[in-house]
Coordinates of C-alpha atoms in Angstrom, one line a residue:
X1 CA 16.4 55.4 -4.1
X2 CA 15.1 52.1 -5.6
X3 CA 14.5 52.0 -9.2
X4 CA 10.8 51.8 -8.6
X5 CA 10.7 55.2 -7.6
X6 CA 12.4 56.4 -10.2
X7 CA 10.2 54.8 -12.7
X8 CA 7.2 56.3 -10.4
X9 CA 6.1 53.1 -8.3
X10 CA 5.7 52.4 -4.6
X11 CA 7.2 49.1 -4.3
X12 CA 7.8 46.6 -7.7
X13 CA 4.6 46.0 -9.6
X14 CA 6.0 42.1 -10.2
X15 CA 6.5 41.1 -7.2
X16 CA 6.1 37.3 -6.8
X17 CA 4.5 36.4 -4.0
X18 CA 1.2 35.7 -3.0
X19 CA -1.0 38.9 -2.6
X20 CA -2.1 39.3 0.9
X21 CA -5.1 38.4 2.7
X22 CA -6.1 42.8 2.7
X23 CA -7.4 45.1 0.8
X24 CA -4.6 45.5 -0.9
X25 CA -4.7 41.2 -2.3
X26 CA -8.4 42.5 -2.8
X27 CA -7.3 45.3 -5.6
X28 CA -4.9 42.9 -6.9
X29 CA -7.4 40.1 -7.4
X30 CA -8.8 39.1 -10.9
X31 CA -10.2 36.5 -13.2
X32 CA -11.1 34.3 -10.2
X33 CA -14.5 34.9 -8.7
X34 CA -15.8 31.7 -10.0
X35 CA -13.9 29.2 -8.3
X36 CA -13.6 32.0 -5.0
X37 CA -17.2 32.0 -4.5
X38 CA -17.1 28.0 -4.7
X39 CA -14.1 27.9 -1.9
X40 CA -16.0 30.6 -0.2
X41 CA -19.1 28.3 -0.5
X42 CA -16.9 25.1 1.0
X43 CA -15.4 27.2 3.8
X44 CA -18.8 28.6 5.5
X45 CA -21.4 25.7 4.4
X46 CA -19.3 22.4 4.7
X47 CA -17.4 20.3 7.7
X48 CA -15.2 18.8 4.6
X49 CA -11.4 20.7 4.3
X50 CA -11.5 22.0 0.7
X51 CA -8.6 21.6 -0.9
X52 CA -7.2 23.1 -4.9
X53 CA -5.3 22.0 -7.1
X54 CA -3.0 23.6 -9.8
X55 CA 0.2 24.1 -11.7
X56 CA 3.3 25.9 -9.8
X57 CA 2.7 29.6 -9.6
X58 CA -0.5 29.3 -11.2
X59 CA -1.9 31.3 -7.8
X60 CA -3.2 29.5 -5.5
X61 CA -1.8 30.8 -2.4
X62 CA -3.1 33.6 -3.8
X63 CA -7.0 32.7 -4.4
X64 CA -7.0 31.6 -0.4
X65 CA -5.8 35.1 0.7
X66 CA -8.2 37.2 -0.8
X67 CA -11.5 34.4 -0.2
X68 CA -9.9 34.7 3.6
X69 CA -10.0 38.1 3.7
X70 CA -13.6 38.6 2.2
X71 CA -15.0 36.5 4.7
X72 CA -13.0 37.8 7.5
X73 CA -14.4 41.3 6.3
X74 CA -18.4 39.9 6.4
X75 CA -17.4 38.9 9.8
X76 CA -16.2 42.2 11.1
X77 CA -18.6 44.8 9.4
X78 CA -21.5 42.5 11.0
X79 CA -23.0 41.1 7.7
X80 CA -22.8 36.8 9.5
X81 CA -22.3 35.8 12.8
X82 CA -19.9 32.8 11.5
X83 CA -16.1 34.4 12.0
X84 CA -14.3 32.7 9.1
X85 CA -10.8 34.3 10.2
X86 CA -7.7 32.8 8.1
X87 CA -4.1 32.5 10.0
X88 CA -1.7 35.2 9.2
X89 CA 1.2 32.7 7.5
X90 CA 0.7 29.9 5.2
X91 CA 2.1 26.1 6.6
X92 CA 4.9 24.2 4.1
X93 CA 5.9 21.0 4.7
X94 CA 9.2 18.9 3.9
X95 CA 9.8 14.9 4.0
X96 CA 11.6 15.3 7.1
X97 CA 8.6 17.4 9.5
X98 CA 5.9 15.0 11.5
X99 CA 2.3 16.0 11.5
X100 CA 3.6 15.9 15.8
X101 CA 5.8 19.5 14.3
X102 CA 3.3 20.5 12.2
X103 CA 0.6 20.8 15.0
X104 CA 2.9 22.5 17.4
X105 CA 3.4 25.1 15.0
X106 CA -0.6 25.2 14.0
X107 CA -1.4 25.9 17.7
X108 CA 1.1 28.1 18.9
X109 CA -0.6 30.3 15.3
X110 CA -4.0 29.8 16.8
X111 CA -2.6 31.3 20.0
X112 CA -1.3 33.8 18.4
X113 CA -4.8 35.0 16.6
X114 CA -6.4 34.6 19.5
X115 CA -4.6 37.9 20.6
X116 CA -4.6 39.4 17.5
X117 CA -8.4 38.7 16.8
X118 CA -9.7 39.3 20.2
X119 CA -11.6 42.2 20.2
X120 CA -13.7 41.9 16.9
X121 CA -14.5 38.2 18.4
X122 CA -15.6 39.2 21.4
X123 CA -17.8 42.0 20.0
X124 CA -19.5 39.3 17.7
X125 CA -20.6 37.4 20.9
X126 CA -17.8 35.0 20.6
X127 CA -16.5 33.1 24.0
X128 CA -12.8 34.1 23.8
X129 CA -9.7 33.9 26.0
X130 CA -8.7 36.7 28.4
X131 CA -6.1 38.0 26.0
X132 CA -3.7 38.8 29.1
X133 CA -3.2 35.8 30.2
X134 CA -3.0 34.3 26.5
X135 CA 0.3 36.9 26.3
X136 CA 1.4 35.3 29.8
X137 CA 0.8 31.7 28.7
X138 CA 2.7 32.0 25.4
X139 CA 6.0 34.1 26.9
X140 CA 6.3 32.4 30.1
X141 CA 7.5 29.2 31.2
X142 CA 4.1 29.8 34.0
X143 CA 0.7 27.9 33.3
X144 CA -2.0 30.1 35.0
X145 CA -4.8 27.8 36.2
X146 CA -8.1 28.3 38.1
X147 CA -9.8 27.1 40.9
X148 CA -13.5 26.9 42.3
X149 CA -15.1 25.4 39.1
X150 CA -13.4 27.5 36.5
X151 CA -11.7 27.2 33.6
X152 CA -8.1 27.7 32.3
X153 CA -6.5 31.1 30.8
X154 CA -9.5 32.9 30.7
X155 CA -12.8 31.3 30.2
X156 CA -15.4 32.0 32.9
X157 CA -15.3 32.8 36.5
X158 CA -12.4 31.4 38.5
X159 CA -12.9 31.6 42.9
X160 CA -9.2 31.4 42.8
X161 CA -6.1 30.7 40.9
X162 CA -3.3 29.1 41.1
X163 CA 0.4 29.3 39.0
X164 CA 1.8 26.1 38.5
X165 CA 5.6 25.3 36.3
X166 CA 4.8 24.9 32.8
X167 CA 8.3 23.0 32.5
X168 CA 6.8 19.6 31.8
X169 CA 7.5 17.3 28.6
X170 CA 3.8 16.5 29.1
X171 CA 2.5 19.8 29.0
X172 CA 4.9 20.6 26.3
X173 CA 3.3 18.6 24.0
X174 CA -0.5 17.2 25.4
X175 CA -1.1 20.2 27.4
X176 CA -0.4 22.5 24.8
X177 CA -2.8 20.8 22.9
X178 CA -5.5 20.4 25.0
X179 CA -5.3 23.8 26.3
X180 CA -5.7 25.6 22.6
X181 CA -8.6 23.1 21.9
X182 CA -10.1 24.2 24.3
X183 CA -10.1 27.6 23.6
X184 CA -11.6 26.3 20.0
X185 CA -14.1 24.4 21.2
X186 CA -15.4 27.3 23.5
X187 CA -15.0 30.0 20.9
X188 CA -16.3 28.1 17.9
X189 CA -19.1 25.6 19.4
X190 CA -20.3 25.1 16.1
X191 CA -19.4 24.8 12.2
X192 CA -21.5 27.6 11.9
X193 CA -19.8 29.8 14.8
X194 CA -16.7 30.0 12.4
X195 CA -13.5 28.9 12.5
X196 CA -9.3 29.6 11.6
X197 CA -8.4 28.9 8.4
X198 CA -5.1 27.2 8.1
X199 CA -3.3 27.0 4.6
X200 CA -1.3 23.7 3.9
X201 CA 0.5 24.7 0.8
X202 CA 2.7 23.2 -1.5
X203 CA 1.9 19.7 -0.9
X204 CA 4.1 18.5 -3.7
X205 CA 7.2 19.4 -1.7
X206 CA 6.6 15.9 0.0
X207 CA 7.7 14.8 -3.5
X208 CA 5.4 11.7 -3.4
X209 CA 1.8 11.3 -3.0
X210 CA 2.6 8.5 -0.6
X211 CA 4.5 10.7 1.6
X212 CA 1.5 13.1 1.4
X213 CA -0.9 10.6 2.1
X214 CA 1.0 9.0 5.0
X215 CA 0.7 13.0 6.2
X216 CA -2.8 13.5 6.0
X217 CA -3.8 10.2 7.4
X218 CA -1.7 11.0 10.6
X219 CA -3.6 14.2 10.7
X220 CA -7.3 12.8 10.1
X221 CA -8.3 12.4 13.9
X222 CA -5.9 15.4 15.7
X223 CA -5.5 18.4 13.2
X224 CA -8.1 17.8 10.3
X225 CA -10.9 16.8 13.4
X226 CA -10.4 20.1 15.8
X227 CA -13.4 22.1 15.8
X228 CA -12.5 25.4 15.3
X229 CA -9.9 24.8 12.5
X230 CA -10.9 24.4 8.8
X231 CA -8.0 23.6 6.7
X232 CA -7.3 24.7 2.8
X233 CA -5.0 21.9 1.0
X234 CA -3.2 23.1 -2.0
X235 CA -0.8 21.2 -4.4
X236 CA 0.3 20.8 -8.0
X237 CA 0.7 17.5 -10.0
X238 CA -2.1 15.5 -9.1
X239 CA -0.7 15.5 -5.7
X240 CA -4.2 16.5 -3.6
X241 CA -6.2 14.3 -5.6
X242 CA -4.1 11.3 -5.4
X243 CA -3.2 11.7 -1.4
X244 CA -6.9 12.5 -0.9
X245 CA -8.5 9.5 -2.5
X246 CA -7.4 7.3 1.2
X247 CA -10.2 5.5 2.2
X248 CA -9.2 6.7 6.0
X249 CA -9.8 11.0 4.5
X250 CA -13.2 9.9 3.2
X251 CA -15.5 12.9 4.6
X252 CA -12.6 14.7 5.8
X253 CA -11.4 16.4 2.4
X254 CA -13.2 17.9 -0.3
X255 CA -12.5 17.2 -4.4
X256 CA -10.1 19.4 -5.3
X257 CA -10.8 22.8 -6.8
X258 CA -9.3 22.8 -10.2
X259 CA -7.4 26.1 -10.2
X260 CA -6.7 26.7 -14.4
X261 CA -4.4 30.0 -15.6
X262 CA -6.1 33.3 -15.6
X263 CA -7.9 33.3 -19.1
X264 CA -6.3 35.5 -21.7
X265 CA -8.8 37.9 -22.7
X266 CA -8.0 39.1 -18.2
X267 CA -4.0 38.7 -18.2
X268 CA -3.8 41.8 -19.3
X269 CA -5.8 43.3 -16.3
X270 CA -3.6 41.5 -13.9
X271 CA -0.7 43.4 -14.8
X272 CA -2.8 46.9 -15.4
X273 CA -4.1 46.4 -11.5
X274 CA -0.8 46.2 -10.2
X275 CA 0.4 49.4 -12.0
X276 CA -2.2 51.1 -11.3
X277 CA -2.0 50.3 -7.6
X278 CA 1.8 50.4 -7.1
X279 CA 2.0 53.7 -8.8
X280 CA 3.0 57.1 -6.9
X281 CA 1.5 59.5 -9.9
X282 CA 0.5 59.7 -13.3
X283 CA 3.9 60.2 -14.9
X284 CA 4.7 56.5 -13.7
X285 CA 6.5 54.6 -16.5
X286 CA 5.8 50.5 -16.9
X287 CA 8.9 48.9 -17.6
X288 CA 6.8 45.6 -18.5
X289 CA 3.1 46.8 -19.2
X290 CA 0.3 45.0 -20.1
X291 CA 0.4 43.8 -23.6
X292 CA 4.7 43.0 -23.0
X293 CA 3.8 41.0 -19.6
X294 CA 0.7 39.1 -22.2
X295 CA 3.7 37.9 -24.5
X296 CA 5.7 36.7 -21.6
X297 CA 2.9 34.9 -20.1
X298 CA 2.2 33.0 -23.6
X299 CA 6.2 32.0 -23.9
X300 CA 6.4 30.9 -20.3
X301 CA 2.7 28.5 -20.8
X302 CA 0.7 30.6 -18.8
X303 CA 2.3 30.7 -15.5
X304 CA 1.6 33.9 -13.6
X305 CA 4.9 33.3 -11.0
X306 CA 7.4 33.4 -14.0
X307 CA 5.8 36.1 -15.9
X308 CA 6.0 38.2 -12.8
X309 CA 9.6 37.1 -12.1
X310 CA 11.2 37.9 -15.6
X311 CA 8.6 41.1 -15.6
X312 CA 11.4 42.1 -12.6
X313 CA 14.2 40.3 -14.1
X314 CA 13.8 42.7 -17.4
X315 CA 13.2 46.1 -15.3
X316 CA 16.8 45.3 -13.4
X317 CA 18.5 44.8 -17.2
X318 CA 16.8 48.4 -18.0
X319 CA 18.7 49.9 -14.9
X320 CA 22.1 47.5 -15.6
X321 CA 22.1 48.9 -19.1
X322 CA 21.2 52.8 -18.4
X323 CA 17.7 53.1 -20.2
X324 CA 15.8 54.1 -16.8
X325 CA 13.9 57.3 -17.7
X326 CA 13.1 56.7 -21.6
X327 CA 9.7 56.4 -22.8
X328 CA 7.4 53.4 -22.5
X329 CA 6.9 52.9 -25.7
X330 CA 11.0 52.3 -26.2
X331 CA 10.7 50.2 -23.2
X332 CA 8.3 48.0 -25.1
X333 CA 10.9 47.7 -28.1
X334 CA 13.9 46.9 -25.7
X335 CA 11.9 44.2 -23.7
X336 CA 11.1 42.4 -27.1
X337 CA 14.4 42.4 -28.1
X338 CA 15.8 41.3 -24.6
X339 CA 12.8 38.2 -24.5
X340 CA 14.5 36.6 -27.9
X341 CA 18.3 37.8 -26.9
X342 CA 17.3 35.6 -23.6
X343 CA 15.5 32.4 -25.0
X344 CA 18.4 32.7 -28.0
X345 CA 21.1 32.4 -25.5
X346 CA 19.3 29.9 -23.1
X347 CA 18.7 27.6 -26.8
X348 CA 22.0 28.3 -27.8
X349 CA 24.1 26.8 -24.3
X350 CA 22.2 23.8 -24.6
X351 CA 23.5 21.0 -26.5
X352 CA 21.5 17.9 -26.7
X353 CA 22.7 16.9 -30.0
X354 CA 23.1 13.2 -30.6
X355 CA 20.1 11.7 -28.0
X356 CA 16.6 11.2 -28.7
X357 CA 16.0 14.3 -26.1
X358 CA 14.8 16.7 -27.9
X359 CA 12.4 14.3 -29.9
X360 CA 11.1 13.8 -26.1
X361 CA 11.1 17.5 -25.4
X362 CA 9.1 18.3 -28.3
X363 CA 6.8 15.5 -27.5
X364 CA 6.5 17.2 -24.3
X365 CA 6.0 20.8 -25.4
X366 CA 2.5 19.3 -27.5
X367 CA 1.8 17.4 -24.4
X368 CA 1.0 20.8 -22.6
X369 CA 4.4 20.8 -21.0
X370 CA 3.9 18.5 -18.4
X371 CA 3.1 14.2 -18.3
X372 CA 3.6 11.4 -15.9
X373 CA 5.8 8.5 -16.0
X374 CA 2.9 6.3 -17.0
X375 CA 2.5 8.7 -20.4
X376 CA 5.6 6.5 -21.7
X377 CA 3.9 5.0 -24.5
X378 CA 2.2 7.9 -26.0
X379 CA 6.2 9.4 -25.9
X380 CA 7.2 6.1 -28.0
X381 CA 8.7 3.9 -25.7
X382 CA 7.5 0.5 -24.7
X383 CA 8.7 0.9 -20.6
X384 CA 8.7 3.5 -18.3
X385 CA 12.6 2.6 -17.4
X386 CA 13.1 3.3 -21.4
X387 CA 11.9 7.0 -21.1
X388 CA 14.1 7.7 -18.0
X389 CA 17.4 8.4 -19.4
X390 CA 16.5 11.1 -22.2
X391 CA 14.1 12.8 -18.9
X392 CA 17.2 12.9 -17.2
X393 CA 19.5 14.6 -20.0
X394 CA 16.7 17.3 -20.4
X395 CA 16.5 17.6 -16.4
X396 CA 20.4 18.0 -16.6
X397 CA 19.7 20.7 -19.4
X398 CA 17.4 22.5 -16.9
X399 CA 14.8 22.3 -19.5
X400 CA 12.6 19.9 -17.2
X401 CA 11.9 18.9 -13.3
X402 CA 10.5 15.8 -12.2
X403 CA 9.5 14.8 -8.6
X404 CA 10.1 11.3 -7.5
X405 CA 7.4 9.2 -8.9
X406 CA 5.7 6.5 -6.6
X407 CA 3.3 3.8 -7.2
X408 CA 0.6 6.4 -8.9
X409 CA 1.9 6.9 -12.2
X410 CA -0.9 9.2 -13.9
X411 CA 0.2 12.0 -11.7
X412 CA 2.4 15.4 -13.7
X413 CA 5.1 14.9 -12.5
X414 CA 7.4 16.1 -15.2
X415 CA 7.1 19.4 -16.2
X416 CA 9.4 22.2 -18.5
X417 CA 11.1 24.6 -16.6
X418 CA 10.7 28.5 -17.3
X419 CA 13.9 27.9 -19.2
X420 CA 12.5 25.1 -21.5
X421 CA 9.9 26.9 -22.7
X422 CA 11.9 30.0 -23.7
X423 CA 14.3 27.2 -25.3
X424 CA 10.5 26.3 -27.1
X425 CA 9.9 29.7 -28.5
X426 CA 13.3 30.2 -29.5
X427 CA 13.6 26.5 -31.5
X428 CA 10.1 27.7 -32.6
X429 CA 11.9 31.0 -34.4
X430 CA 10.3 33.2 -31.7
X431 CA 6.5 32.1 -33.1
X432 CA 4.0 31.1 -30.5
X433 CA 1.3 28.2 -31.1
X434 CA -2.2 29.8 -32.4

């Protein structure tokens, strides 16, 4: 038995990952309709890709799920005509993948929804793919082709067909390609027909905006031009705004969506949605409930991700330490205790005594918790190369991360670590900022 049932919940309550694109992400969604109805706005009345911006874990992923879903949803219970349908998994990137990889895996997804999403597009009048020889195609070496006029794998009336090796490196790569376009083009003639929706997250994993930039402009005329495919760009840093501002992605990408933290007068509701939804019956005890998870939020500078994560972190030390099945009300005691015991100890193991560190760190902290390299001044130093070594002892600390900076030097790309700020509040004597 997991210690979620014994505490009365389905599944954990704090689970960190992105809520899905179902009417489950749909309970679990709040303090965003704003900026959902102006990416739901982008997706069905623009050719541009939108693309959002925001701090790590702030929930970004998160916001594309449930706006996918709502306007799969319209779709299906016959409210538009235009089949906004988002691709079941999200696409991440690394320094070492091509846009060449990238694409392969894009359209073998599209393939894949084409099965899946068959049947409610063909009832909305949409020119689809026969869905058997879809399957056939994507599990068999075999290309099925048609004679007498037709067309490939499905669309219209063939005379005859014919089965030809599908062993070549050319249609590996081009006739892949061409093959899945086609079934985009036929199935979504128009903007206005609909389209997949394909998530490129985590931009800043390319660590540079270069890198990202280089990425996007290889895509401009193959990925980001296919009719039938409108893309979501997400990133934190400056990264999307930065890599975007390429002459060459003029009119292909939108301004970035400024994603802020869910305000505080709703965190609370987060937190009281997920109990409530999780929960198997009323006698369901909260290790972490709503007021607890507010404090951990304001200690960790807003970041939903890591108040979600030590939410979990704290019910395992209640099981480790024997206090499953006590009241809620002790839990609340214990997990205040357990929040200074833990920033205590992570202050406490880190020794930065003798550098100018911590006057940088504190500097930092007032900054918001995040700056660029080209913030040096404002920090006290007179070059960028001067700041470097007292970022690197906090980095060494774990009390920061930095990506590589490039030749844009306003982007945030040093930030505090989870553990810095709980080094913050305890140096701070466990007081918050008003």
């Amino acid at each position: 038995m997991s210690i979620w049932t014994e505490m009365g919940f389905q599944e954990s309550p704090y689970a960190t990952r992105p809520v899905p694109a179902s009417a489950e992400g749909e309970a679990l969604f709040v303090g965003r309709e704003v900026v959902a109805k102006r990416l739901a706005n982008r997706l069905t009345s623009s050719d541009r890709h939108p693309t959002i911006e925001g701090e790590n874990g702030v929930g970004k992923t998160s916001l594309v799920s449930v706006v996918g879903y709502r306007l799969r949803r319209e779709y299906e219970e016959g409210e538009t005509g235009q089949a906004i349908i988002p691709l079941d998994e999200a696409f991440q990137l690394t320094p070492k993948e091509t846009a060449a990889s990238l694409e392969r895996r894009v359209l073998l997804a599209v393939a894949n929804a084409m099965i899946e999403h068959h049947g409610v597009l063909k009832r909305g009048g949409h020119n689809v793919p026969d869905v058997s020889n879809v399957k056939r195609w994507l599990n068999s070496p075999l290309l099925t082709g048609g004679g007498g006029g037709g067309s490939a794998l499905g669309f219209g009336a063939n005379a005859t067909r014919t089965v030809a090796a599908n062993t070549g490196a050319g249609f590996n790569e081009e006739g892949l390609k061409s093959t899945i376009t086609g079934w985009l083009s036929q199935c979504f003639p128009t903007s206005q027909s609909g389209a997949f929706v394909c998530v490129l997250d985590n931009l800043e994993l390319l660590e540079t905006s270069k890198d990202a930039r280089a990425l996007l402009e290889s895509m401009r005329d193959g990925m980001l031009s296919m009719r039938g495919l409108k893309w979501v760009l997400c990133g934190a840093r400056g990264i999307v705004r930065t890599s975007a501002s390429s002459p060459r992605l003029e009119g292909r990408l939108a301004e970035p969506l400024e994603l802020d933290p869910i305000a505080d007068d709703e965190i609370t509701q987060v937190i009281a949605r997920r109990l409530d939804y999780y929960q198997i019956n009323d006698s369901a005890v909260a290790p972490v409930g709503p007021e607890s998870f507010k404090l951990l939020y304001d200690i960790l500078n807003k970041n939903l991700r890591n108040a979600l994560k030590y939410s979990e972190d704290f019910a395992f030390w209640l099981d480790d330490e024997g206090h499953i099945g006590k009241r809620e009300d002790d839990f609340g005691a214990l997990f205040e205790e357990w929040v200074k015991r833990e920033a205590a100890k992570s202050a406490e193991q880190t020794d930065l005594s003798g550098t100018r560190a911590w006057e940088v760190f504190g500097s930092l902290v007032s900054y918001g918790g995040s700056c660029s390299p080209g913030d040096y001044f404002e920090f006290g130093f007179q070059t960028p190369q001067a700041m470097t070594p007292h970022i690197k002892t906090l980095e060494d600390a774990n009390l920061v991360q930095s990506s590589t900076s490039d030749e844009d030097r306003r982007r945030k790309t040093i930030t505090l670590t989870p553990r810095g700020w709980f080094v913050r509040y305890a140096r701070s004597g466990f007081v918050l900022p008003e």
